[in-house]
Short mmCIF file of C-alpha atoms and ligand atoms in Angstrom, two decimals:
data_model
loop_
_atom_site.label_atom_id
_atom_site.label_comp_id
_atom_site.label_asym_id
_atom_site.label_seq_id
_atom_site.Cartn_x
_atom_site.Cartn_y
_atom_site.Cartn_z
CA MET T 99 116.24 -179.15 -85.12
CA SER T 100 116.90 -182.64 -86.50
CA HIS T 101 118.64 -183.09 -89.79
CA LYS T 102 116.64 -184.59 -92.21
CA ASN T 103 117.95 -185.74 -95.63
CA MET T 104 117.09 -184.28 -98.66
CA LYS T 105 116.20 -186.80 -101.37
CA ASN T 106 113.59 -185.21 -103.64
CA ILE T 107 114.09 -181.37 -104.81
CA LEU T 108 111.83 -178.89 -106.03
CA VAL T 109 113.48 -175.95 -107.68
CA THR T 110 111.47 -172.98 -108.49
CA GLY T 111 112.35 -170.33 -111.03
CA ALA T 112 114.46 -173.32 -112.77
CA VAL T 113 114.11 -171.44 -116.29
CA GLY T 114 115.94 -168.32 -115.04
CA GLN T 115 119.34 -167.14 -114.73
CA ILE T 116 120.79 -168.91 -111.68
CA GLY T 117 117.87 -171.93 -111.58
CA SER T 118 118.91 -173.11 -114.79
CA GLU T 119 122.38 -174.06 -113.83
CA LEU T 120 121.89 -174.66 -110.20
CA THR T 121 119.20 -177.13 -111.43
CA LEU T 122 121.82 -179.09 -113.33
CA ALA T 123 124.15 -179.33 -110.65
CA LEU T 124 121.60 -180.66 -108.30
CA ARG T 125 120.61 -183.23 -110.85
CA GLU T 126 124.53 -183.98 -110.98
CA LYS T 127 124.52 -184.29 -107.20
CA PHE T 128 121.31 -185.92 -106.29
CA GLY T 129 120.14 -187.65 -109.46
CA ASN T 130 118.29 -186.28 -112.47
CA ASP T 131 115.00 -187.73 -111.59
CA ASN T 132 115.20 -186.49 -107.97
CA VAL T 133 115.25 -182.88 -108.98
CA LEU T 134 112.09 -181.25 -110.37
CA ALA T 135 112.55 -178.20 -112.50
CA THR T 136 109.84 -175.76 -112.57
CA GLY T 137 108.78 -172.61 -114.48
CA ARG T 138 105.96 -170.46 -114.62
CA LYS T 139 105.61 -169.70 -118.55
CA THR T 140 109.42 -169.41 -120.05
CA LYS T 141 109.88 -172.40 -122.21
CA PRO T 142 112.62 -174.64 -120.86
CA SER T 143 115.81 -175.29 -122.51
CA ASP T 144 116.40 -178.65 -123.92
CA VAL T 145 119.00 -179.50 -121.42
CA LEU T 146 116.83 -178.77 -118.87
CA LEU T 147 113.94 -180.53 -120.33
CA ASN T 148 115.84 -183.81 -121.38
CA SER T 149 118.07 -184.07 -118.21
CA GLY T 150 115.13 -184.70 -115.61
CA PRO T 151 111.48 -183.87 -114.65
CA PHE T 152 109.74 -180.40 -115.74
CA GLU T 153 106.34 -179.06 -114.65
CA PHE T 154 104.84 -175.45 -115.18
CA ILE T 155 103.71 -174.00 -111.56
CA ASP T 156 103.04 -170.56 -110.35
CA ILE T 157 104.01 -169.96 -106.86
CA ALA T 158 101.97 -167.13 -106.44
CA ASN T 159 98.99 -170.23 -106.55
CA GLN T 160 99.34 -172.25 -103.76
CA ASP T 161 97.56 -175.23 -105.35
CA THR T 162 99.92 -175.28 -108.53
CA ILE T 163 102.82 -176.01 -106.25
CA GLU T 164 101.28 -178.41 -103.84
CA LYS T 165 99.97 -180.79 -106.91
CA VAL T 166 103.59 -181.28 -107.79
CA VAL T 167 105.12 -181.59 -103.97
CA LYS T 168 102.59 -184.46 -103.62
CA GLU T 169 103.54 -185.86 -107.07
CA TYR T 170 106.89 -185.88 -106.72
CA ASP T 171 107.29 -186.83 -102.82
CA ILE T 172 109.01 -183.29 -102.32
CA ASP T 173 111.11 -182.70 -99.21
CA THR T 174 113.31 -180.04 -100.24
CA ILE T 175 112.71 -176.80 -101.99
CA TYR T 176 114.79 -174.30 -103.69
CA ASN T 177 112.80 -171.30 -104.06
CA MET T 178 114.69 -169.33 -107.09
CA ALA T 179 111.40 -167.67 -108.37
CA ALA T 180 111.73 -164.11 -108.15
CA ILE T 181 110.81 -160.59 -109.58
CA LEU T 182 114.21 -158.88 -109.86
CA SER T 183 114.64 -155.01 -108.75
CA ALA T 184 114.26 -153.18 -112.17
CA VAL T 185 110.88 -154.84 -112.94
CA GLY T 186 110.17 -154.82 -109.64
CA GLU T 187 109.98 -150.92 -109.49
CA LYS T 188 108.23 -151.11 -112.74
CA ASN T 189 105.67 -153.39 -111.08
CA PRO T 190 105.74 -153.31 -107.69
CA GLN T 191 102.49 -155.36 -107.37
CA LEU T 192 103.94 -158.15 -108.96
CA CYS T 193 107.02 -158.02 -107.09
CA TRP T 194 105.30 -158.31 -103.91
CA ASN T 195 103.08 -160.97 -105.06
CA VAL T 196 105.57 -163.39 -106.33
CA ASN T 197 108.49 -162.68 -103.64
CA ILE T 198 106.28 -162.48 -100.59
CA ASN T 199 103.09 -164.30 -101.28
CA GLY T 200 104.80 -166.79 -103.20
CA LEU T 201 107.40 -167.27 -100.49
CA TYR T 202 104.63 -167.87 -97.96
CA ASN T 203 103.26 -170.58 -99.97
CA ILE T 204 106.52 -172.22 -100.21
CA PHE T 205 106.69 -171.95 -96.32
CA ASP T 206 103.03 -172.90 -95.77
CA LEU T 207 103.64 -176.27 -97.75
CA ALA T 208 107.13 -176.93 -96.00
CA ILE T 209 105.34 -177.28 -92.60
CA LYS T 210 102.32 -179.11 -94.07
CA TYR T 211 104.70 -181.61 -95.74
CA ASP T 212 107.39 -181.65 -93.02
CA MET T 213 110.17 -180.64 -95.33
CA ALA T 214 113.76 -181.29 -94.67
CA ARG T 215 115.19 -178.01 -95.95
CA VAL T 216 114.03 -174.83 -97.78
CA PHE T 217 116.56 -172.48 -99.56
CA VAL T 218 115.64 -168.44 -99.96
CA PRO T 219 117.74 -166.53 -101.94
CA SER T 220 117.97 -163.01 -100.66
CA SER T 221 120.48 -160.12 -102.06
CA ILE T 222 122.48 -157.22 -101.60
CA ALA T 223 119.24 -155.37 -102.43
CA VAL T 224 118.21 -156.01 -98.82
CA PHE T 225 120.56 -152.67 -97.86
CA GLY T 226 119.65 -149.21 -98.54
CA PRO T 227 121.24 -145.75 -98.60
CA GLN T 228 121.57 -145.70 -94.56
CA THR T 229 123.84 -149.13 -94.47
CA PRO T 230 127.61 -148.76 -94.34
CA ARG T 231 128.34 -149.16 -98.20
CA ILE T 232 132.21 -150.22 -97.83
CA ASN T 233 132.67 -154.00 -96.53
CA THR T 234 129.24 -154.09 -95.50
CA PRO T 235 128.57 -156.00 -92.22
CA GLN T 236 126.38 -159.05 -92.00
CA ASP T 237 124.23 -157.45 -89.18
CA THR T 238 123.58 -153.79 -90.43
CA ILE T 239 120.56 -151.49 -91.00
CA LEU T 240 118.07 -153.04 -93.44
CA LYS T 241 116.16 -150.05 -95.13
CA PRO T 242 115.87 -150.49 -98.73
CA THR T 243 114.33 -148.15 -101.06
CA THR T 244 113.02 -151.01 -103.83
CA MET T 245 110.14 -152.92 -103.71
CA TYR T 246 112.46 -156.02 -104.53
CA GLY T 247 114.80 -155.10 -101.50
CA VAL T 248 111.50 -154.66 -99.02
CA SER T 249 110.44 -158.44 -100.46
CA LYS T 250 113.90 -159.45 -99.71
CA VAL T 251 114.06 -158.22 -95.95
CA ALA T 252 110.64 -159.78 -95.30
CA GLY T 253 112.05 -162.96 -96.97
CA GLU T 254 115.06 -163.34 -94.49
CA LEU T 255 112.77 -162.07 -91.35
CA LEU T 256 110.18 -164.84 -92.30
CA GLY T 257 112.81 -167.19 -93.00
CA ASP T 258 114.10 -167.01 -89.74
CA TYR T 259 110.73 -166.98 -88.30
CA TYR T 260 109.76 -169.99 -89.72
CA PHE T 261 113.27 -171.78 -88.32
CA LYS T 262 112.47 -170.42 -84.78
CA LYS T 263 108.53 -171.08 -84.60
CA PHE T 264 108.19 -174.04 -87.12
CA ASP T 265 111.38 -175.96 -86.76
CA ILE T 266 111.71 -175.41 -90.53
CA ASP T 267 115.52 -175.77 -91.66
CA VAL T 268 115.49 -172.45 -93.80
CA ARG T 269 118.81 -171.02 -95.14
CA GLY T 270 119.57 -168.19 -97.39
CA LEU T 271 122.38 -166.07 -99.09
CA ARG T 272 122.45 -162.48 -99.94
CA TYR T 273 123.70 -162.93 -103.57
CA PRO T 274 125.25 -160.16 -105.17
CA GLY T 275 125.21 -159.42 -108.93
CA ILE T 276 125.67 -162.84 -110.74
CA ILE T 277 127.40 -162.80 -113.75
CA SER T 278 126.91 -166.10 -116.19
CA SER T 279 127.46 -167.33 -119.80
CA GLU T 280 124.27 -169.81 -120.07
CA THR T 281 121.06 -168.12 -119.05
CA LEU T 282 120.80 -164.22 -119.23
CA PRO T 283 119.43 -162.37 -116.01
CA GLY T 284 115.88 -161.02 -116.36
CA GLY T 285 115.21 -157.62 -115.07
CA GLY T 286 117.84 -156.69 -112.15
CA THR T 287 120.08 -153.80 -112.13
CA THR T 288 123.03 -155.84 -112.06
CA ASP T 289 122.21 -157.04 -115.42
CA TYR T 290 125.07 -154.74 -117.33
CA ALA T 291 127.75 -156.95 -116.03
CA VAL T 292 126.18 -159.74 -118.12
CA GLU T 293 124.91 -157.79 -121.49
CA ILE T 294 128.48 -156.04 -121.37
CA PHE T 295 130.07 -159.37 -122.40
CA TYR T 296 127.40 -160.22 -124.85
CA GLU T 297 127.73 -156.97 -126.66
CA ALA T 298 131.47 -156.97 -126.59
CA ILE T 299 131.55 -160.04 -128.10
CA LYS T 300 128.65 -159.70 -130.66
CA ASN T 301 129.10 -155.89 -131.65
CA LYS T 302 132.32 -154.52 -129.78
CA ARG T 303 130.42 -152.13 -128.29
CA TYR T 304 127.94 -151.21 -125.48
CA THR T 305 125.88 -148.64 -123.86
CA CYS T 306 125.59 -149.08 -120.07
CA PHE T 307 122.69 -147.97 -117.97
CA VAL T 308 124.85 -147.00 -114.94
CA ASN T 309 127.99 -144.51 -115.23
CA GLU T 310 131.67 -145.89 -115.38
CA LYS T 311 132.12 -145.12 -111.82
CA THR T 312 129.21 -147.44 -110.51
CA ILE T 313 130.77 -150.32 -108.16
CA LEU T 314 128.84 -152.99 -107.30
CA PRO T 315 129.38 -156.35 -105.64
CA MET T 316 129.55 -159.34 -108.06
CA MET T 317 129.96 -163.01 -108.55
CA TYR T 318 130.56 -165.52 -110.88
CA MET T 319 128.05 -168.70 -111.41
CA PRO T 320 130.31 -171.26 -110.54
CA ASP T 321 130.95 -169.30 -106.86
CA CYS T 322 127.16 -168.93 -106.97
CA ILE T 323 126.19 -172.35 -107.55
CA LYS T 324 128.91 -173.68 -105.13
CA ALA T 325 127.38 -171.32 -102.24
CA SER T 326 124.06 -172.31 -102.82
CA ILE T 327 124.80 -176.12 -102.66
CA ASP T 328 127.25 -175.84 -99.76
CA ILE T 329 125.03 -173.76 -97.55
CA MET T 330 122.52 -176.40 -97.65
CA ASP T 331 125.43 -179.15 -96.50
CA ALA T 332 126.57 -176.68 -93.66
CA ASP T 333 126.24 -178.61 -90.32
CA ILE T 334 123.26 -177.09 -88.57
CA THR T 335 125.02 -176.86 -85.51
CA LYS T 336 127.78 -174.61 -86.43
CA LEU T 337 125.03 -172.17 -88.19
CA GLN T 338 124.33 -168.84 -85.98
CA HIS T 339 122.85 -167.35 -89.06
CA HIS T 340 120.22 -169.11 -91.35
CA SER T 341 118.39 -166.83 -94.10
CA ASP T 342 120.70 -163.69 -94.58
CA PHE T 343 124.37 -164.73 -95.16
CA ASN T 344 126.53 -162.06 -96.70
CA ILE T 345 128.75 -163.64 -99.37
CA SER T 346 131.09 -162.11 -101.44
CA ALA T 347 133.41 -162.59 -104.31
CA MET T 348 134.54 -159.46 -106.39
CA SER T 349 133.64 -155.57 -106.37
CA PHE T 350 134.49 -153.69 -109.64
CA SER T 351 133.52 -150.51 -111.14
CA VAL T 352 132.12 -150.56 -114.89
CA GLY T 353 135.24 -148.74 -115.98
CA GLU T 354 137.43 -151.52 -114.32
CA LEU T 355 135.55 -154.33 -116.11
CA VAL T 356 135.64 -152.69 -119.43
CA LYS T 357 139.42 -152.20 -119.03
CA GLU T 358 139.65 -155.94 -118.32
CA ILE T 359 137.39 -156.59 -121.40
CA LYS T 360 139.68 -154.54 -123.49
CA LYS T 361 142.81 -156.75 -122.66
CA HIS T 362 141.04 -159.60 -124.49
CA ILE T 363 138.99 -157.54 -127.25
CA PRO T 364 140.66 -154.25 -127.39
CA GLU T 365 138.27 -152.32 -129.83
CA PHE T 366 135.70 -152.87 -127.25
CA GLU T 367 133.93 -149.34 -126.65
CA CYS T 368 131.59 -148.58 -123.98
CA LYS T 369 129.44 -145.78 -123.64
CA TYR T 370 127.16 -144.77 -120.65
CA LYS T 371 123.54 -143.72 -120.56
CA PRO T 372 122.26 -144.07 -117.01
CA ASP T 373 118.50 -144.67 -116.35
CA PHE T 374 116.73 -145.34 -113.45
CA ARG T 375 118.85 -147.94 -112.42
CA GLN T 376 121.66 -145.89 -111.78
CA ASP T 377 119.47 -144.68 -108.37
CA ILE T 378 118.73 -148.58 -107.50
CA ALA T 379 122.57 -149.31 -107.94
CA ASP T 380 123.51 -146.25 -105.66
CA SER T 381 121.36 -147.08 -103.03
CA TRP T 382 123.19 -150.78 -102.61
CA PRO T 383 126.80 -151.56 -101.15
CA GLN T 384 130.01 -151.22 -102.92
CA SER T 385 131.54 -154.52 -101.39
CA ILE T 386 130.45 -156.96 -98.73
CA ASP T 387 131.93 -158.45 -95.68
CA ASP T 388 131.31 -162.16 -95.90
CA SER T 389 133.66 -163.34 -92.75
CA ILE T 390 130.51 -164.77 -90.96
CA ALA T 391 129.95 -167.25 -93.68
CA ARG T 392 133.51 -167.93 -94.23
CA ASN T 393 133.26 -168.95 -90.51
CA GLU T 394 130.19 -170.58 -89.99
CA TRP T 395 130.55 -172.94 -93.09
CA ASN T 396 133.84 -172.24 -94.89
CA TRP T 397 132.67 -170.04 -97.74
CA LYS T 398 135.58 -169.31 -100.30
CA PRO T 399 135.15 -168.00 -103.80
CA ARG T 400 137.31 -169.02 -106.53
CA TYR T 401 136.92 -166.33 -109.36
CA ASP T 402 137.99 -162.64 -109.43
CA LEU T 403 137.49 -160.10 -112.07
CA THR T 404 140.32 -161.47 -114.25
CA GLU T 405 139.54 -165.08 -113.88
CA MET T 406 135.83 -164.53 -114.40
CA THR T 407 136.43 -162.23 -117.35
CA LYS T 408 138.78 -164.56 -119.39
CA ASP T 409 136.26 -167.49 -118.71
CA MET T 410 133.25 -165.32 -119.68
CA ILE T 411 135.03 -164.25 -122.92
CA GLU T 412 136.15 -168.05 -123.60
CA LYS T 413 132.77 -169.59 -122.98
CA LEU T 414 130.74 -166.53 -125.07
CA SER T 415 133.13 -166.50 -127.89
CA LYS T 416 132.55 -170.36 -128.30
CA ARG T 417 128.80 -169.90 -128.13
CA TYR T 418 128.97 -167.20 -130.78
CA ASP T 419 130.97 -169.09 -133.17
CA GLU T 420 128.69 -172.35 -132.84
CA GLY T 421 125.65 -169.81 -133.22
CA THR T 422 124.27 -170.61 -130.06
CA MET T 423 124.88 -167.40 -128.19
N1 LIG K 721 120.87 -158.89 -109.53
C1 LIG K 721 119.88 -158.68 -108.71
C2 LIG K 721 118.92 -157.36 -109.13
O1 LIG K 721 119.93 -156.35 -109.84
C3 LIG K 721 120.40 -158.23 -107.24
O2 LIG K 721 119.86 -159.33 -106.64
O3 LIG K 721 117.96 -156.85 -109.14
#
């Protein structure tokens, strides 16, 4: 496998929770004009629009991607477009179409245009009820019970397959729940860990859709962005894994999160009204062993529950006061 330079990057799902912040970080690193942001229909923010190129595409329609790949001479793709777990359970066909057919289109174009690298996000949703739930190992049972999880397992396997068979340099991370203060997540099971901050600041109360004891692995956005950039920079000769790295930062129950928020907003109150997302949460791990990522490309998170909570409340309170939340 030869190491090709990444010059012109396409980000799909650039209007989404991770894509919106990742695009700005990539523009900072590679130059504004070298990072094309794309979305399907949601209007991009002013900062995304004003800092570099933007186009609408549909990753389930290969022609729309190919057009921008040619126009912008794309050699690297961050495929951040996806249907998340909760929406995926409501509409499994859509989830398959975007997460599997869309990914297939991305790989197809990566071969056709001899691309340098492709980033494929995976998730803790690849695990299922038969997987060990505490300190889940890198290589373990992958029998998810959601369509989202099924699509992510297929994505990991496809990524490794394309690497072996077609020499495409595919890299991917199993994201835990991602907590951020800029763009809201759309339709995942871990969304409560973001919504709770918005509601704590706006209304001093929140009704959580999973119970107080629910523990899931989580990560703060700055660590997520760092991981997503570092993995693409990693020396390929050191990588034994490619599309499926476990990465971990913190794990907490909703009760523990509430306690941490109350240190800043003492009058905050949380109630619980579990819905179908409780079953999804209960099928996922509580904590993740990421020693392979630490060994193969020096992964290390910065934020724990205390630091993340402090920063989230600072950032969101500021946005609330400015009227931009
Ligand atoms: N945050 C995602 C979800 O909840 C998991 O990858 O669907």
